[in-house]
Amino acid sequence: RRMGISRDHWHKRRATGGKKCPIRKKRKFELARPAAMTKLAPQRIHTLRVRGGNKKYRALRLDTGNFSWGSEAVARKTRIIDVVYNACNNELVRTKTLVKNAIVVIDAAPFRQWYEAHYALPLGRKKGAKLSDAEEAVINKKRSKKTTAKYTERQKESKVEAALLDQFMTGRVLASISSRPGQCGRSDGYVLEGKELEFYLRKIKAKRGR
């Protein structure tokens, strides 16, 4: 039989460097399992029975997730397009592996639709770009005075930072995965903004420059 993966500490050395004598063999409660290594592909999730009869959801492949736009306090289900950065391992970027805190590129369309419906303002559109009939209807709809006043009030807080606006222009935004796909079977996260977005844009640029 092959040896199982173990999470015990008996095989580790002491802080002083001395060896430990194991006082017991492996135990069921010390077992570990192979990493899920969730890939970017159409969804495939396996269920595991774990300690206490509970369930874990091992996502083997995922291509969508629920992402939140923090400054606007809104979350939308959207498509994950690519993995672009991982602080711990470049190999996980090359193989498009989804893990917690991986930086991914997601489809900006659901967020743009929400913004345009909420503020009645275009987001990330080029100057003089032609809107489709549906988009035209949402933004330039005929509204009563009371509703127009409501939207005008909202528009005072409709500012989107420049770096994020540039991304909306391309139709894709950077996001970070904050759930653990191998444990809960989901790749949910948040849209990068502010200092954090600046930081990762720098990192990605530096990586490309090498």
PDB file of C-alpha atoms in Angstrom:
ATOM      1  CA  ARG A   1       0.000   0.000   0.000  1.00  0.00           C
ATOM      2  CA  ARG A   2       1.082   3.554  -0.694  1.00  0.00           C
ATOM      3  CA  MET A   3       1.695   5.863   2.222  1.00  0.00           C
ATOM      4  CA  GLY A   4      -1.076   8.351   2.928  1.00  0.00           C
ATOM      5  CA  ILE A   5      -0.553  12.099   3.265  1.00  0.00           C
ATOM      6  CA  SER A   6      -0.245  13.007   6.914  1.00  0.00           C
ATOM      7  CA  ARG A   7      -0.616  16.232   8.920  1.00  0.00           C
ATOM      8  CA  ASP A   8       1.132  14.979  12.046  1.00  0.00           C
ATOM      9  CA  HIS A   9       4.176  16.597  13.659  1.00  0.00           C
ATOM     10  CA  TRP A  10       6.056  13.473  14.720  1.00  0.00           C
ATOM     11  CA  HIS A  11       8.196  13.474  11.579  1.00  0.00           C
ATOM     12  CA  LYS A  12       9.334  17.060  12.162  1.00  0.00           C
ATOM     13  CA  ARG A  13      12.487  17.961  14.060  1.00  0.00           C
ATOM     14  CA  ARG A  14      12.478  19.960  17.265  1.00  0.00           C
ATOM     15  CA  ALA A  15      13.205  23.710  17.263  1.00  0.00           C
ATOM     16  CA  THR A  16      16.727  22.853  18.462  1.00  0.00           C
ATOM     17  CA  GLY A  17      17.251  20.511  15.501  1.00  0.00           C
ATOM     18  CA  GLY A  18      17.027  17.268  17.435  1.00  0.00           C
ATOM     19  CA  LYS A  19      14.971  14.348  16.102  1.00  0.00           C
ATOM     20  CA  LYS A  20      11.685  13.344  17.714  1.00  0.00           C
ATOM     21  CA  CYS A  21      10.809   9.750  18.487  1.00  0.00           C
ATOM     22  CA  PRO A  22       7.251   9.092  17.262  1.00  0.00           C
ATOM     23  CA  ILE A  23       5.167   7.849  20.198  1.00  0.00           C
ATOM     24  CA  ARG A  24       2.467   6.431  17.913  1.00  0.00           C
ATOM     25  CA  LYS A  25       1.723   5.444  14.341  1.00  0.00           C
ATOM     26  CA  LYS A  26      -0.435   7.467  11.965  1.00  0.00           C
ATOM     27  CA  ARG A  27      -3.964   8.265  13.070  1.00  0.00           C
ATOM     28  CA  LYS A  28      -7.143   8.884  11.087  1.00  0.00           C
ATOM     29  CA  PHE A  29      -7.516  12.376  12.597  1.00  0.00           C
ATOM     30  CA  GLU A  30      -4.059  13.290  11.258  1.00  0.00           C
ATOM     31  CA  LEU A  31      -4.853  12.416   7.652  1.00  0.00           C
ATOM     32  CA  ALA A  32      -4.554  14.888   4.807  1.00  0.00           C
ATOM     33  CA  ARG A  33      -5.807  14.730   1.229  1.00  0.00           C
ATOM     34  CA  PRO A  34      -4.306  15.665  -2.131  1.00  0.00           C
ATOM     35  CA  ALA A  35      -4.747  19.331  -3.131  1.00  0.00           C
ATOM     36  CA  ALA A  36      -7.721  20.051  -5.390  1.00  0.00           C
ATOM     37  CA  MET A  37      -5.694  22.177  -7.857  1.00  0.00           C
ATOM     38  CA  THR A  38      -8.922  23.686  -9.228  1.00  0.00           C
ATOM     39  CA  LYS A  39      -8.566  24.445 -12.930  1.00  0.00           C
ATOM     40  CA  LEU A  40     -10.237  27.123 -15.053  1.00  0.00           C
ATOM     41  CA  ALA A  41     -12.743  25.062 -17.090  1.00  0.00           C
ATOM     42  CA  PRO A  42     -16.486  24.183 -17.143  1.00  0.00           C
ATOM     43  CA  GLN A  43     -17.667  23.322 -13.641  1.00  0.00           C
ATOM     44  CA  ARG A  44     -16.907  19.962 -12.039  1.00  0.00           C
ATOM     45  CA  ILE A  45     -17.324  19.515  -8.265  1.00  0.00           C
ATOM     46  CA  HIS A  46     -16.839  16.346  -6.186  1.00  0.00           C
ATOM     47  CA  THR A  47     -18.353  15.831  -2.727  1.00  0.00           C
ATOM     48  CA  LEU A  48     -16.225  14.452   0.108  1.00  0.00           C
ATOM     49  CA  ARG A  49     -17.325  12.943   3.369  1.00  0.00           C
ATOM     50  CA  VAL A  50     -15.082  14.364   6.068  1.00  0.00           C
ATOM     51  CA  ARG A  51     -14.630  14.144   9.837  1.00  0.00           C
ATOM     52  CA  GLY A  52     -17.877  14.309  11.768  1.00  0.00           C
ATOM     53  CA  GLY A  53     -19.904  13.144   8.758  1.00  0.00           C
ATOM     54  CA  ASN A  54     -19.702  16.636   7.278  1.00  0.00           C
ATOM     55  CA  LYS A  55     -19.283  17.426   3.605  1.00  0.00           C
ATOM     56  CA  LYS A  56     -16.643  19.313   1.671  1.00  0.00           C
ATOM     57  CA  TYR A  57     -17.031  20.337  -1.925  1.00  0.00           C
ATOM     58  CA  ARG A  58     -13.897  19.731  -3.918  1.00  0.00           C
ATOM     59  CA  ALA A  59     -14.042  21.961  -7.011  1.00  0.00           C
ATOM     60  CA  LEU A  60     -11.897  20.346  -9.706  1.00  0.00           C
ATOM     61  CA  ARG A  61     -12.890  22.845 -12.392  1.00  0.00           C
ATOM     62  CA  LEU A  62     -14.678  26.187 -12.188  1.00  0.00           C
ATOM     63  CA  ASP A  63     -15.304  29.037 -14.615  1.00  0.00           C
ATOM     64  CA  THR A  64     -17.721  31.370 -12.790  1.00  0.00           C
ATOM     65  CA  GLY A  65     -17.905  33.019  -9.388  1.00  0.00           C
ATOM     66  CA  ASN A  66     -19.776  35.544  -7.293  1.00  0.00           C
ATOM     67  CA  PHE A  67     -17.685  38.723  -7.115  1.00  0.00           C
ATOM     68  CA  SER A  68     -18.363  41.772  -4.996  1.00  0.00           C
ATOM     69  CA  TRP A  69     -17.625  45.382  -5.912  1.00  0.00           C
ATOM     70  CA  GLY A  70     -16.827  46.736  -2.458  1.00  0.00           C
ATOM     71  CA  SER A  71     -17.088  50.498  -2.973  1.00  0.00           C
ATOM     72  CA  GLU A  72     -20.531  50.111  -4.597  1.00  0.00           C
ATOM     73  CA  ALA A  73     -21.654  47.357  -2.176  1.00  0.00           C
ATOM     74  CA  VAL A  74     -22.917  45.148  -4.985  1.00  0.00           C
ATOM     75  CA  ALA A  75     -22.149  41.538  -5.938  1.00  0.00           C
ATOM     76  CA  ARG A  76     -22.704  39.815  -9.274  1.00  0.00           C
ATOM     77  CA  LYS A  77     -22.141  36.336 -10.669  1.00  0.00           C
ATOM     78  CA  THR A  78     -19.643  36.630 -13.491  1.00  0.00           C
ATOM     79  CA  ARG A  79     -17.325  34.626 -15.745  1.00  0.00           C
ATOM     80  CA  ILE A  80     -13.675  34.105 -14.788  1.00  0.00           C
ATOM     81  CA  ILE A  81     -11.599  34.708 -17.923  1.00  0.00           C
ATOM     82  CA  ASP A  82      -7.985  34.129 -16.845  1.00  0.00           C
ATOM     83  CA  VAL A  83      -5.550  33.767 -13.925  1.00  0.00           C
ATOM     84  CA  VAL A  84      -2.933  36.522 -14.126  1.00  0.00           C
ATOM     85  CA  TYR A  85      -0.996  36.556 -10.850  1.00  0.00           C
ATOM     86  CA  ASN A  86      -0.308  34.385  -7.839  1.00  0.00           C
ATOM     87  CA  ALA A  87       1.945  35.605  -5.040  1.00  0.00           C
ATOM     88  CA  CYS A  88       3.095  32.136  -3.997  1.00  0.00           C
ATOM     89  CA  ASN A  89       3.749  30.341  -7.277  1.00  0.00           C
ATOM     90  CA  ASN A  90       4.031  31.298 -10.958  1.00  0.00           C
ATOM     91  CA  GLU A  91       3.324  27.698 -11.909  1.00  0.00           C
ATOM     92  CA  LEU A  92      -0.267  28.185 -10.674  1.00  0.00           C
ATOM     93  CA  VAL A  93      -0.643  31.078 -13.138  1.00  0.00           C
ATOM     94  CA  ARG A  94       0.699  29.028 -16.051  1.00  0.00           C
ATOM     95  CA  THR A  95      -1.644  26.118 -15.305  1.00  0.00           C
ATOM     96  CA  LYS A  96      -4.589  28.504 -14.579  1.00  0.00           C
ATOM     97  CA  THR A  97      -5.161  27.098 -11.094  1.00  0.00           C
ATOM     98  CA  LEU A  98      -7.804  28.774  -8.920  1.00  0.00           C
ATOM     99  CA  VAL A  99      -6.794  29.082  -5.271  1.00  0.00           C
ATOM    100  CA  LYS A 100      -7.543  31.581  -2.530  1.00  0.00           C
ATOM    101  CA  ASN A 101      -5.969  35.000  -3.186  1.00  0.00           C
ATOM    102  CA  ALA A 102      -5.221  34.212  -6.838  1.00  0.00           C
ATOM    103  CA  ILE A 103      -5.584  37.356  -8.977  1.00  0.00           C
ATOM    104  CA  VAL A 104      -7.965  36.714 -11.851  1.00  0.00           C
ATOM    105  CA  VAL A 105      -9.474  38.654 -14.741  1.00  0.00           C
ATOM    106  CA  ILE A 106     -13.293  38.622 -14.749  1.00  0.00           C
ATOM    107  CA  ASP A 107     -15.965  39.780 -17.164  1.00  0.00           C
ATOM    108  CA  ALA A 108     -17.034  43.352 -16.310  1.00  0.00           C
ATOM    109  CA  ALA A 109     -20.420  43.222 -18.127  1.00  0.00           C
ATOM    110  CA  PRO A 110     -22.662  42.386 -15.081  1.00  0.00           C
ATOM    111  CA  PHE A 111     -21.133  45.271 -13.084  1.00  0.00           C
ATOM    112  CA  ARG A 112     -21.445  47.697 -15.981  1.00  0.00           C
ATOM    113  CA  GLN A 113     -25.131  46.747 -16.460  1.00  0.00           C
ATOM    114  CA  TRP A 114     -25.810  47.326 -12.761  1.00  0.00           C
ATOM    115  CA  TYR A 115     -23.954  50.686 -12.717  1.00  0.00           C
ATOM    116  CA  GLU A 116     -25.775  52.001 -15.794  1.00  0.00           C
ATOM    117  CA  ALA A 117     -29.171  50.939 -14.411  1.00  0.00           C
ATOM    118  CA  HIS A 118     -28.396  52.353 -10.940  1.00  0.00           C
ATOM    119  CA  TYR A 119     -26.867  55.703 -11.919  1.00  0.00           C
ATOM    120  CA  ALA A 120     -28.317  56.154 -15.429  1.00  0.00           C
ATOM    121  CA  LEU A 121     -24.784  57.003 -16.603  1.00  0.00           C
ATOM    122  CA  PRO A 122     -22.583  55.153 -19.110  1.00  0.00           C
ATOM    123  CA  LEU A 123     -19.569  53.360 -17.610  1.00  0.00           C
ATOM    124  CA  GLY A 124     -16.333  52.656 -19.475  1.00  0.00           C
ATOM    125  CA  ARG A 125     -17.665  53.675 -22.873  1.00  0.00           C
ATOM    126  CA  LYS A 126     -15.509  55.446 -25.438  1.00  0.00           C
ATOM    127  CA  LYS A 127     -16.442  59.054 -26.271  1.00  0.00           C
ATOM    128  CA  GLY A 128     -19.211  59.066 -28.889  1.00  0.00           C
ATOM    129  CA  ALA A 129     -19.608  55.256 -28.778  1.00  0.00           C
ATOM    130  CA  LYS A 130     -22.964  54.062 -30.116  1.00  0.00           C
ATOM    131  CA  LEU A 131     -25.166  52.414 -27.481  1.00  0.00           C
ATOM    132  CA  SER A 132     -27.442  49.502 -28.316  1.00  0.00           C
ATOM    133  CA  ASP A 133     -31.225  50.071 -28.123  1.00  0.00           C
ATOM    134  CA  ALA A 134     -31.475  48.235 -24.787  1.00  0.00           C
ATOM    135  CA  GLU A 135     -28.634  50.282 -23.235  1.00  0.00           C
ATOM    136  CA  GLU A 136     -30.094  53.498 -24.673  1.00  0.00           C
ATOM    137  CA  ALA A 137     -33.442  52.628 -23.082  1.00  0.00           C
ATOM    138  CA  VAL A 138     -31.835  52.074 -19.649  1.00  0.00           C
ATOM    139  CA  ILE A 139     -29.730  55.258 -19.637  1.00  0.00           C
ATOM    140  CA  ASN A 140     -32.011  57.738 -21.438  1.00  0.00           C
ATOM    141  CA  LYS A 141     -35.383  56.425 -20.316  1.00  0.00           C
ATOM    142  CA  LYS A 142     -38.219  58.937 -19.882  1.00  0.00           C
ATOM    143  CA  ARG A 143     -38.616  59.483 -16.150  1.00  0.00           C
ATOM    144  CA  SER A 144     -40.905  61.468 -13.890  1.00  0.00           C
ATOM    145  CA  LYS A 145     -39.556  64.569 -12.099  1.00  0.00           C
ATOM    146  CA  LYS A 146     -39.359  62.709  -8.797  1.00  0.00           C
ATOM    147  CA  THR A 147     -37.410  59.790 -10.320  1.00  0.00           C
ATOM    148  CA  THR A 148     -35.108  62.146 -12.248  1.00  0.00           C
ATOM    149  CA  ALA A 149     -34.341  63.976  -8.979  1.00  0.00           C
ATOM    150  CA  LYS A 150     -33.532  60.622  -7.339  1.00  0.00           C
ATOM    151  CA  TYR A 151     -31.073  59.687 -10.116  1.00  0.00           C
ATOM    152  CA  THR A 152     -29.515  63.174 -10.078  1.00  0.00           C
ATOM    153  CA  GLU A 153     -28.889  62.788  -6.341  1.00  0.00           C
ATOM    154  CA  ARG A 154     -27.333  59.361  -6.904  1.00  0.00           C
ATOM    155  CA  GLN A 155     -25.060  60.635  -9.652  1.00  0.00           C
ATOM    156  CA  LYS A 156     -23.272  62.890  -7.146  1.00  0.00           C
ATOM    157  CA  GLU A 157     -21.673  59.719  -5.684  1.00  0.00           C
ATOM    158  CA  SER A 158     -21.118  57.929  -8.983  1.00  0.00           C
ATOM    159  CA  LYS A 159     -17.362  58.528  -9.239  1.00  0.00           C
ATOM    160  CA  VAL A 160     -15.284  55.504 -10.270  1.00  0.00           C
ATOM    161  CA  GLU A 161     -11.493  55.637  -9.811  1.00  0.00           C
ATOM    162  CA  ALA A 162      -9.384  56.093 -12.964  1.00  0.00           C
ATOM    163  CA  ALA A 163      -7.571  52.730 -12.807  1.00  0.00           C
ATOM    164  CA  LEU A 164     -10.873  50.851 -12.541  1.00  0.00           C
ATOM    165  CA  LEU A 165     -12.417  52.980 -15.287  1.00  0.00           C
ATOM    166  CA  ASP A 166      -9.561  51.983 -17.631  1.00  0.00           C
ATOM    167  CA  GLN A 167     -10.388  48.346 -16.956  1.00  0.00           C
ATOM    168  CA  PHE A 168     -14.095  48.856 -17.637  1.00  0.00           C
ATOM    169  CA  MET A 169     -13.043  50.305 -21.001  1.00  0.00           C
ATOM    170  CA  THR A 170     -11.558  46.910 -21.889  1.00  0.00           C
ATOM    171  CA  GLY A 171     -14.600  45.029 -20.553  1.00  0.00           C
ATOM    172  CA  ARG A 172     -12.500  43.097 -18.016  1.00  0.00           C
ATOM    173  CA  VAL A 173     -11.588  43.840 -14.398  1.00  0.00           C
ATOM    174  CA  LEU A 174      -9.039  42.383 -11.991  1.00  0.00           C
ATOM    175  CA  ALA A 175     -10.377  40.524  -8.969  1.00  0.00           C
ATOM    176  CA  SER A 176      -9.023  38.466  -6.088  1.00  0.00           C
ATOM    177  CA  ILE A 177     -10.478  35.094  -5.062  1.00  0.00           C
ATOM    178  CA  SER A 178     -11.349  35.103  -1.370  1.00  0.00           C
ATOM    179  CA  SER A 179     -13.099  31.724  -1.029  1.00  0.00           C
ATOM    180  CA  ARG A 180     -11.310  28.355  -1.000  1.00  0.00           C
ATOM    181  CA  PRO A 181     -12.388  26.461  -4.128  1.00  0.00           C
ATOM    182  CA  GLY A 182     -10.992  23.122  -2.907  1.00  0.00           C
ATOM    183  CA  GLN A 183     -12.978  23.323   0.361  1.00  0.00           C
ATOM    184  CA  CYS A 184     -16.310  24.986  -0.465  1.00  0.00           C
ATOM    185  CA  GLY A 185     -16.506  24.353  -4.211  1.00  0.00           C
ATOM    186  CA  ARG A 186     -16.849  28.037  -5.096  1.00  0.00           C
ATOM    187  CA  SER A 187     -14.535  30.689  -6.495  1.00  0.00           C
ATOM    188  CA  ASP A 188     -16.004  33.867  -5.039  1.00  0.00           C
ATOM    189  CA  GLY A 189     -14.064  37.065  -4.484  1.00  0.00           C
ATOM    190  CA  TYR A 190     -13.933  40.829  -4.827  1.00  0.00           C
ATOM    191  CA  VAL A 191     -13.023  43.402  -7.466  1.00  0.00           C
ATOM    192  CA  LEU A 192      -9.627  45.007  -6.816  1.00  0.00           C
ATOM    193  CA  GLU A 193      -9.701  48.745  -6.081  1.00  0.00           C
ATOM    194  CA  GLY A 194      -7.559  51.542  -4.673  1.00  0.00           C
ATOM    195  CA  LYS A 195      -4.105  50.800  -3.255  1.00  0.00           C
ATOM    196  CA  GLU A 196      -4.559  47.054  -3.692  1.00  0.00           C
ATOM    197  CA  LEU A 197      -5.323  47.429  -7.414  1.00  0.00           C
ATOM    198  CA  GLU A 198      -2.275  49.704  -7.856  1.00  0.00           C
ATOM    199  CA  PHE A 199      -0.099  47.145  -6.085  1.00  0.00           C
ATOM    200  CA  TYR A 200      -1.179  44.211  -8.267  1.00  0.00           C
ATOM    201  CA  LEU A 201      -1.012  46.233 -11.490  1.00  0.00           C
ATOM    202  CA  ARG A 202       2.616  47.016 -10.588  1.00  0.00           C
ATOM    203  CA  LYS A 203       3.342  43.360  -9.853  1.00  0.00           C
ATOM    204  CA  ILE A 204       1.755  42.129 -13.101  1.00  0.00           C
ATOM    205  CA  LYS A 205       3.627  44.760 -15.121  1.00  0.00           C
ATOM    206  CA  ALA A 206       6.932  43.800 -13.474  1.00  0.00           C
ATOM    207  CA  LYS A 207       6.281  40.120 -14.215  1.00  0.00           C
ATOM    208  CA  ARG A 208       5.583  40.859 -17.883  1.00  0.00           C
ATOM    209  CA  GLY A 209       8.714  43.014 -18.124  1.00  0.00           C
ATOM    210  CA  ARG A 210      11.014  40.138 -17.082  1.00  0.00           C
TER     211      ARG A 210
END
